[in-house]
């Protein structure tokens, strides 16, 4: 298969093609992973404009994009739209995060279209996340499910590890993340922001990062260069007790107003933590008043659980998730 931009060759089924490798499109392998139902994006799709986006349907499409970015195609000013939820049930082994360094970053525009990434597992001695590095990019309306798991000895975030001069909007993460070294840096939704804005997002991750020299953030590990978090909240399922940490953000540098109308769950609020955002109890975060404050008079952004704790643990959810109750447009709940 060499350095093909997507999976071209697979091991043949028993007694097929005399045992020699077969092309993936022949469907003659017992090893065809989930998410490889279609042909790769580079062969079947044209467009990439704001009105005619590249369509992302399969794991294979994401692998193609990842390999193209690692081979110096940054997709600057190109547009992509998810068409399906994508499950990596037995396909994680084929996947590398999209973008791998400051020299190989994704610079396109992703419309998640209200779709969800599930069953993605990445464990490596490198940066981890669905996206490894984005620069000048936008990502919106995409969810990372609780069946996803990310482990790194270096840096990690479930949606993106490193984001520069980018915008992340209407996304969530419910993944499991772990740092396995003395100075690993782990963030629930994103690892590191540089001149980047997170808007209308939430983070409900399980995070472990036990070293006293580690850095952990419930939503973002580190923010720099006037990055902002707007109309968002973090309510971890579990969170580290050691190292430099913060329930919303783990560490802050060179930011004037980094948090605007953003909140964190005080359940894990202990001494010596980085304080960014407004601290609320879980009970307060389950109220209509909180959902209204988070929504901040926006139209069709947030919904609330109305006392049903089986919906997102009773916490506000994004309108595109299709669950929960519609909020009054503006004003107080009273």
mmCIF file of C-alpha atoms in Angstrom, residues 19-308:
data_model
loop_
_atom_site.group_PDB
_atom_site.id
_atom_site.type_symbol
_atom_site.label_atom_id
_atom_site.label_comp_id
_atom_site.label_asym_id
_atom_site.label_seq_id
_atom_site.Cartn_x
_atom_site.Cartn_y
_atom_site.Cartn_z
ATOM 1 C CA UNK A 19 -3.936 -15.349 -1.737
ATOM 2 C CA UNK A 20 -2.402 -12.228 -3.268
ATOM 3 C CA UNK A 21 -3.516 -8.762 -2.040
ATOM 4 C CA UNK A 22 -6.721 -7.358 -3.529
ATOM 5 C CA UNK A 23 -7.811 -3.791 -4.210
ATOM 6 C CA UNK A 24 -10.076 -2.398 -1.506
ATOM 7 C CA UNK A 25 -12.856 -1.557 -3.976
ATOM 8 C CA UNK A 26 -13.138 -5.240 -4.959
ATOM 9 C CA UNK A 27 -14.668 -6.038 -1.533
ATOM 10 C CA UNK A 28 -12.836 -9.394 -1.555
ATOM 11 C CA UNK A 29 -11.257 -9.146 1.875
ATOM 12 C CA UNK A 30 -12.336 -10.352 5.296
ATOM 13 C CA UNK A 31 -10.428 -7.369 6.660
ATOM 14 C CA UNK A 32 -12.527 -4.581 5.147
ATOM 15 C CA UNK A 33 -12.948 -2.240 8.135
ATOM 16 C CA UNK A 34 -16.106 -0.352 9.022
ATOM 17 C CA UNK A 35 -16.356 3.001 7.298
ATOM 18 C CA UNK A 36 -14.811 1.745 4.041
ATOM 19 C CA UNK A 37 -18.105 1.278 2.221
ATOM 20 C CA UNK A 38 -17.401 3.843 -0.495
ATOM 21 C CA UNK A 39 -14.566 5.002 -2.695
ATOM 22 C CA UNK A 40 -12.191 7.657 -1.395
ATOM 23 C CA UNK A 41 -12.988 11.354 -1.488
ATOM 24 C CA UNK A 42 -10.205 12.210 -3.903
ATOM 25 C CA UNK A 43 -11.631 9.927 -6.605
ATOM 26 C CA UNK A 44 -15.374 10.454 -6.387
ATOM 27 C CA UNK A 45 -15.899 14.039 -5.285
ATOM 28 C CA UNK A 46 -15.369 17.438 -6.828
ATOM 29 C CA UNK A 47 -16.129 20.916 -5.545
ATOM 30 C CA UNK A 48 -14.800 22.118 -2.228
ATOM 31 C CA UNK A 49 -16.535 25.481 -2.490
ATOM 32 C CA UNK A 50 -18.845 27.025 0.086
ATOM 33 C CA UNK A 51 -21.893 26.053 -1.987
ATOM 34 C CA UNK A 52 -20.589 22.707 -3.296
ATOM 35 C CA UNK A 53 -18.654 21.186 -0.430
ATOM 36 C CA UNK A 54 -16.563 18.050 -0.483
ATOM 37 C CA UNK A 55 -18.799 15.390 1.087
ATOM 38 C CA UNK A 56 -17.486 13.259 3.954
ATOM 39 C CA UNK A 57 -19.333 9.955 4.235
ATOM 40 C CA UNK A 58 -16.882 7.312 5.407
ATOM 41 C CA UNK A 59 -13.825 6.651 7.561
ATOM 42 C CA UNK A 60 -11.942 6.303 4.290
ATOM 43 C CA UNK A 61 -12.678 9.939 3.436
ATOM 44 C CA UNK A 62 -11.145 11.124 6.718
ATOM 45 C CA UNK A 63 -8.093 8.927 6.159
ATOM 46 C CA UNK A 64 -7.698 10.420 2.694
ATOM 47 C CA UNK A 65 -7.872 13.981 4.064
ATOM 48 C CA UNK A 66 -5.411 13.118 6.840
ATOM 49 C CA UNK A 67 -2.850 11.670 4.456
ATOM 50 C CA UNK A 68 -3.214 14.542 1.995
ATOM 51 C CA UNK A 69 -2.596 17.106 4.765
ATOM 52 C CA UNK A 70 0.486 15.179 5.884
ATOM 53 C CA UNK A 71 1.667 15.390 2.266
ATOM 54 C CA UNK A 72 1.428 19.219 2.196
ATOM 55 C CA UNK A 73 -2.173 19.762 1.015
ATOM 56 C CA UNK A 74 -3.679 22.115 3.612
ATOM 57 C CA UNK A 75 -7.092 22.595 1.904
ATOM 58 C CA UNK A 76 -6.951 26.352 2.468
ATOM 59 C CA UNK A 77 -10.358 27.932 1.777
ATOM 60 C CA UNK A 78 -11.864 24.554 0.852
ATOM 61 C CA UNK A 79 -15.181 23.425 2.318
ATOM 62 C CA UNK A 80 -16.234 20.006 3.600
ATOM 63 C CA UNK A 81 -19.564 18.703 4.898
ATOM 64 C CA UNK A 82 -20.258 15.496 6.816
ATOM 65 C CA UNK A 83 -23.089 13.415 5.384
ATOM 66 C CA UNK A 84 -23.141 10.595 7.958
ATOM 67 C CA UNK A 85 -22.285 9.794 11.531
ATOM 68 C CA UNK A 86 -18.927 8.027 11.287
ATOM 69 C CA UNK A 87 -17.977 5.019 13.407
ATOM 70 C CA UNK A 88 -14.391 3.765 13.660
ATOM 71 C CA UNK A 89 -15.518 0.419 15.137
ATOM 72 C CA UNK A 90 -12.564 -1.544 13.710
ATOM 73 C CA UNK A 91 -10.868 1.216 11.715
ATOM 74 C CA UNK A 92 -8.901 3.261 14.266
ATOM 75 C CA UNK A 93 -5.676 1.442 13.407
ATOM 76 C CA UNK A 94 -5.743 3.024 9.928
ATOM 77 C CA UNK A 95 -6.250 6.586 11.155
ATOM 78 C CA UNK A 96 -3.825 9.373 11.980
ATOM 79 C CA UNK A 97 -5.067 12.772 13.212
ATOM 80 C CA UNK A 98 -5.632 15.311 10.431
ATOM 81 C CA UNK A 99 -2.546 17.562 10.584
ATOM 82 C CA UNK A 100 0.592 16.649 12.455
ATOM 83 C CA UNK A 101 2.608 19.816 13.138
ATOM 84 C CA UNK A 102 2.690 23.560 12.594
ATOM 85 C CA UNK A 103 4.047 22.819 9.116
ATOM 86 C CA UNK A 104 1.275 20.365 8.196
ATOM 87 C CA UNK A 105 -1.997 21.835 9.429
ATOM 88 C CA UNK A 106 -5.510 21.609 8.032
ATOM 89 C CA UNK A 107 -6.736 25.049 6.880
ATOM 90 C CA UNK A 108 -10.154 24.233 5.456
ATOM 91 C CA UNK A 109 -13.718 24.601 6.699
ATOM 92 C CA UNK A 110 -15.586 21.668 8.248
ATOM 93 C CA UNK A 111 -19.385 21.615 8.547
ATOM 94 C CA UNK A 112 -20.113 18.663 10.814
ATOM 95 C CA UNK A 113 -23.771 18.974 9.811
ATOM 96 C CA UNK A 114 -24.873 17.660 13.205
ATOM 97 C CA UNK A 115 -23.004 14.365 12.827
ATOM 98 C CA UNK A 116 -21.087 12.365 15.446
ATOM 99 C CA UNK A 117 -17.705 10.624 15.518
ATOM 100 C CA UNK A 118 -17.786 7.376 17.514
ATOM 101 C CA UNK A 119 -15.519 4.445 18.452
ATOM 102 C CA UNK A 120 -12.297 6.266 17.533
ATOM 103 C CA UNK A 121 -9.350 5.091 19.642
ATOM 104 C CA UNK A 122 -5.918 6.711 19.319
ATOM 105 C CA UNK A 123 -2.978 5.931 21.596
ATOM 106 C CA UNK A 124 0.485 7.134 20.604
ATOM 107 C CA UNK A 125 3.602 9.019 21.665
ATOM 108 C CA UNK A 126 2.489 12.060 19.702
ATOM 109 C CA UNK A 127 -0.330 14.582 19.451
ATOM 110 C CA UNK A 128 -3.778 12.968 19.435
ATOM 111 C CA UNK A 129 -7.271 14.066 18.418
ATOM 112 C CA UNK A 130 -9.577 13.826 15.414
ATOM 113 C CA UNK A 131 -7.524 16.781 14.131
ATOM 114 C CA UNK A 132 -3.877 17.003 15.101
ATOM 115 C CA UNK A 133 -3.326 20.566 13.875
ATOM 116 C CA UNK A 134 -5.567 23.216 12.323
ATOM 117 C CA UNK A 135 -4.594 26.730 11.238
ATOM 118 C CA UNK A 136 -6.947 29.303 9.750
ATOM 119 C CA UNK A 137 -9.698 26.676 9.854
ATOM 120 C CA UNK A 138 -13.317 26.455 10.990
ATOM 121 C CA UNK A 139 -15.047 23.439 12.524
ATOM 122 C CA UNK A 140 -18.732 23.532 13.393
ATOM 123 C CA UNK A 141 -21.638 21.284 14.418
ATOM 124 C CA UNK A 142 -19.651 18.114 15.144
ATOM 125 C CA UNK A 143 -19.747 15.801 18.164
ATOM 126 C CA UNK A 144 -17.159 13.432 19.660
ATOM 127 C CA UNK A 145 -19.009 10.551 21.338
ATOM 128 C CA UNK A 146 -18.224 8.900 24.669
ATOM 129 C CA UNK A 147 -17.093 5.753 22.839
ATOM 130 C CA UNK A 148 -13.962 7.642 21.677
ATOM 131 C CA UNK A 149 -10.662 7.356 23.532
ATOM 132 C CA UNK A 150 -7.424 9.352 23.206
ATOM 133 C CA UNK A 151 -4.124 8.642 24.973
ATOM 134 C CA UNK A 152 -0.875 10.564 24.516
ATOM 135 C CA UNK A 153 2.509 10.999 26.147
ATOM 136 C CA UNK A 154 2.678 14.510 24.699
ATOM 137 C CA UNK A 155 -0.440 16.563 23.822
ATOM 138 C CA UNK A 156 -4.066 15.794 23.172
ATOM 139 C CA UNK A 157 -7.615 17.020 22.671
ATOM 140 C CA UNK A 158 -10.548 14.968 21.439
ATOM 141 C CA UNK A 159 -11.618 17.262 18.579
ATOM 142 C CA UNK A 160 -8.315 19.016 17.889
ATOM 143 C CA UNK A 161 -4.911 18.976 19.533
ATOM 144 C CA UNK A 162 -3.444 22.265 18.268
ATOM 145 C CA UNK A 163 -5.521 25.144 16.832
ATOM 146 C CA UNK A 164 -4.145 28.461 15.538
ATOM 147 C CA UNK A 165 -6.197 31.393 14.232
ATOM 148 C CA UNK A 166 -9.244 29.166 13.908
ATOM 149 C CA UNK A 167 -12.884 29.007 15.019
ATOM 150 C CA UNK A 168 -14.645 26.055 16.652
ATOM 151 C CA UNK A 169 -18.413 26.494 16.917
ATOM 152 C CA UNK A 170 -21.329 24.352 18.150
ATOM 153 C CA UNK A 171 -19.250 21.261 18.930
ATOM 154 C CA UNK A 172 -19.107 18.905 21.894
ATOM 155 C CA UNK A 173 -16.945 16.155 23.319
ATOM 156 C CA UNK A 174 -17.796 13.284 25.670
ATOM 157 C CA UNK A 175 -14.621 11.246 25.159
ATOM 158 C CA UNK A 176 -12.085 9.606 27.456
ATOM 159 C CA UNK A 177 -8.615 11.178 27.451
ATOM 160 C CA UNK A 178 -5.406 10.243 29.221
ATOM 161 C CA UNK A 179 -1.914 11.663 29.541
ATOM 162 C CA UNK A 180 0.801 9.113 30.190
ATOM 163 C CA UNK A 181 3.945 11.152 30.799
ATOM 164 C CA UNK A 182 5.337 13.522 33.408
ATOM 165 C CA UNK A 183 4.532 16.626 31.356
ATOM 166 C CA UNK A 184 1.672 15.582 29.077
ATOM 167 C CA UNK A 185 -0.867 18.271 28.153
ATOM 168 C CA UNK A 186 -4.484 17.125 27.786
ATOM 169 C CA UNK A 187 -7.658 19.136 27.052
ATOM 170 C CA UNK A 188 -11.165 17.749 26.778
ATOM 171 C CA UNK A 189 -12.214 19.378 23.505
ATOM 172 C CA UNK A 190 -8.909 20.953 22.432
ATOM 173 C CA UNK A 191 -5.304 20.758 23.564
ATOM 174 C CA UNK A 192 -3.862 24.180 22.710
ATOM 175 C CA UNK A 193 -5.431 27.361 21.298
ATOM 176 C CA UNK A 194 -3.411 30.152 19.691
ATOM 177 C CA UNK A 195 -5.497 33.100 18.525
ATOM 178 C CA UNK A 196 -8.496 30.782 18.321
ATOM 179 C CA UNK A 197 -12.140 31.147 19.352
ATOM 180 C CA UNK A 198 -14.394 28.438 20.798
ATOM 181 C CA UNK A 199 -18.071 29.404 20.617
ATOM 182 C CA UNK A 200 -21.179 27.544 21.829
ATOM 183 C CA UNK A 201 -19.419 24.316 22.775
ATOM 184 C CA UNK A 202 -19.501 21.950 25.720
ATOM 185 C CA UNK A 203 -17.119 19.395 27.162
ATOM 186 C CA UNK A 204 -18.138 16.400 29.292
ATOM 187 C CA UNK A 205 -15.069 14.189 29.231
ATOM 188 C CA UNK A 206 -13.355 11.659 31.450
ATOM 189 C CA UNK A 207 -9.776 12.915 31.848
ATOM 190 C CA UNK A 208 -6.836 11.267 33.603
ATOM 191 C CA UNK A 209 -3.403 12.897 33.825
ATOM 192 C CA UNK A 210 -1.861 11.859 37.119
ATOM 193 C CA UNK A 211 1.625 13.381 37.030
ATOM 194 C CA UNK A 212 2.314 16.468 39.136
ATOM 195 C CA UNK A 213 4.082 17.990 36.121
ATOM 196 C CA UNK A 214 1.167 17.500 33.743
ATOM 197 C CA UNK A 215 -1.339 20.049 32.410
ATOM 198 C CA UNK A 216 -5.082 19.380 32.156
ATOM 199 C CA UNK A 217 -8.114 21.387 31.057
ATOM 200 C CA UNK A 218 -11.730 20.260 31.138
ATOM 201 C CA UNK A 219 -12.382 21.978 27.813
ATOM 202 C CA UNK A 220 -8.950 23.280 26.718
ATOM 203 C CA UNK A 221 -5.528 22.520 28.180
ATOM 204 C CA UNK A 222 -3.791 25.805 27.261
ATOM 205 C CA UNK A 223 -4.861 29.053 25.603
ATOM 206 C CA UNK A 224 -2.599 31.775 24.232
ATOM 207 C CA UNK A 225 -2.522 34.919 22.081
ATOM 208 C CA UNK A 226 -5.999 36.345 22.743
ATOM 209 C CA UNK A 227 -7.888 33.086 22.335
ATOM 210 C CA UNK A 228 -11.466 33.149 23.660
ATOM 211 C CA UNK A 229 -14.128 30.759 24.928
ATOM 212 C CA UNK A 230 -17.646 32.132 24.442
ATOM 213 C CA UNK A 231 -21.078 30.818 25.528
ATOM 214 C CA UNK A 232 -19.641 27.426 26.503
ATOM 215 C CA UNK A 233 -19.352 25.121 29.515
ATOM 216 C CA UNK A 234 -17.283 22.284 30.937
ATOM 217 C CA UNK A 235 -18.657 19.584 33.234
ATOM 218 C CA UNK A 236 -16.197 16.665 33.402
ATOM 219 C CA UNK A 237 -17.183 13.116 34.271
ATOM 220 C CA UNK A 238 -13.788 12.692 35.961
ATOM 221 C CA UNK A 239 -10.811 15.018 36.303
ATOM 222 C CA UNK A 240 -7.167 14.879 37.511
ATOM 223 C CA UNK A 241 -6.199 15.805 41.048
ATOM 224 C CA UNK A 242 -2.547 16.602 40.272
ATOM 225 C CA UNK A 243 -0.642 18.968 38.022
ATOM 226 C CA UNK A 244 -1.565 22.348 36.561
ATOM 227 C CA UNK A 245 -5.270 22.169 35.820
ATOM 228 C CA UNK A 246 -8.541 24.005 35.405
ATOM 229 C CA UNK A 247 -12.080 22.757 34.836
ATOM 230 C CA UNK A 248 -12.554 25.076 31.845
ATOM 231 C CA UNK A 249 -8.921 25.851 30.894
ATOM 232 C CA UNK A 250 -5.699 24.449 32.345
ATOM 233 C CA UNK A 251 -3.367 27.390 31.698
ATOM 234 C CA UNK A 252 -3.593 30.892 30.203
ATOM 235 C CA UNK A 253 -1.056 33.218 28.558
ATOM 236 C CA UNK A 254 -1.315 36.516 26.650
ATOM 237 C CA UNK A 255 -5.114 36.710 26.740
ATOM 238 C CA UNK A 256 -7.031 39.883 27.666
ATOM 239 C CA UNK A 257 -10.601 38.529 27.952
ATOM 240 C CA UNK A 258 -10.288 34.781 27.454
ATOM 241 C CA UNK A 259 -13.693 33.788 28.856
ATOM 242 C CA UNK A 260 -16.934 35.469 27.848
ATOM 243 C CA UNK A 261 -20.118 33.966 29.290
ATOM 244 C CA UNK A 262 -18.518 30.562 29.903
ATOM 245 C CA UNK A 263 -18.950 28.243 32.868
ATOM 246 C CA UNK A 264 -17.577 25.210 34.669
ATOM 247 C CA UNK A 265 -18.918 22.599 37.081
ATOM 248 C CA UNK A 266 -17.731 23.335 40.632
ATOM 249 C CA UNK A 267 -17.878 19.632 41.590
ATOM 250 C CA UNK A 268 -14.158 19.339 40.834
ATOM 251 C CA UNK A 269 -13.210 22.829 42.022
ATOM 252 C CA UNK A 270 -10.272 22.495 44.428
ATOM 253 C CA UNK A 271 -7.449 24.766 45.533
ATOM 254 C CA UNK A 272 -4.503 25.634 43.266
ATOM 255 C CA UNK A 273 -6.563 25.401 40.090
ATOM 256 C CA UNK A 274 -6.569 27.804 37.140
ATOM 257 C CA UNK A 275 -9.758 29.837 37.481
ATOM 258 C CA UNK A 276 -11.390 30.855 34.220
ATOM 259 C CA UNK A 277 -15.112 31.243 33.669
ATOM 260 C CA UNK A 278 -17.975 31.223 36.165
ATOM 261 C CA UNK A 279 -18.226 28.414 38.721
ATOM 262 C CA UNK A 280 -21.668 26.822 39.149
ATOM 263 C CA UNK A 281 -22.938 23.735 40.929
ATOM 264 C CA UNK A 282 -24.298 20.865 38.869
ATOM 265 C CA UNK A 283 -27.766 21.675 40.201
ATOM 266 C CA UNK A 284 -27.457 25.251 38.943
ATOM 267 C CA UNK A 285 -26.239 24.054 35.537
ATOM 268 C CA UNK A 286 -29.356 21.914 35.119
ATOM 269 C CA UNK A 287 -31.737 24.873 35.399
ATOM 270 C CA UNK A 288 -33.559 26.800 32.700
ATOM 271 C CA UNK A 289 -31.910 29.984 33.960
ATOM 272 C CA UNK A 290 -28.479 28.548 33.169
ATOM 273 C CA UNK A 291 -29.512 27.401 29.700
ATOM 274 C CA UNK A 292 -30.946 30.852 29.018
ATOM 275 C CA UNK A 293 -27.757 32.568 30.214
ATOM 276 C CA UNK A 294 -25.642 30.246 28.082
ATOM 277 C CA UNK A 295 -27.808 30.870 25.041
ATOM 278 C CA UNK A 296 -27.449 34.649 25.449
ATOM 279 C CA UNK A 297 -30.384 35.530 23.174
ATOM 280 C CA UNK A 298 -29.063 33.513 20.233
ATOM 281 C CA UNK A 299 -31.550 31.748 17.974
ATOM 282 C CA UNK A 300 -31.556 27.935 17.640
ATOM 283 C CA UNK A 301 -28.277 27.276 19.459
ATOM 284 C CA UNK A 302 -28.999 25.678 22.864
ATOM 285 C CA UNK A 303 -31.760 23.489 24.320
ATOM 286 C CA UNK A 304 -32.380 22.363 27.885
ATOM 287 C CA UNK A 305 -33.277 19.035 29.525
ATOM 288 C CA UNK A 306 -36.207 20.354 31.624
ATOM 289 C CA UNK A 307 -35.358 18.129 34.574
ATOM 290 C CA UNK A 308 -34.691 14.988 32.527
#
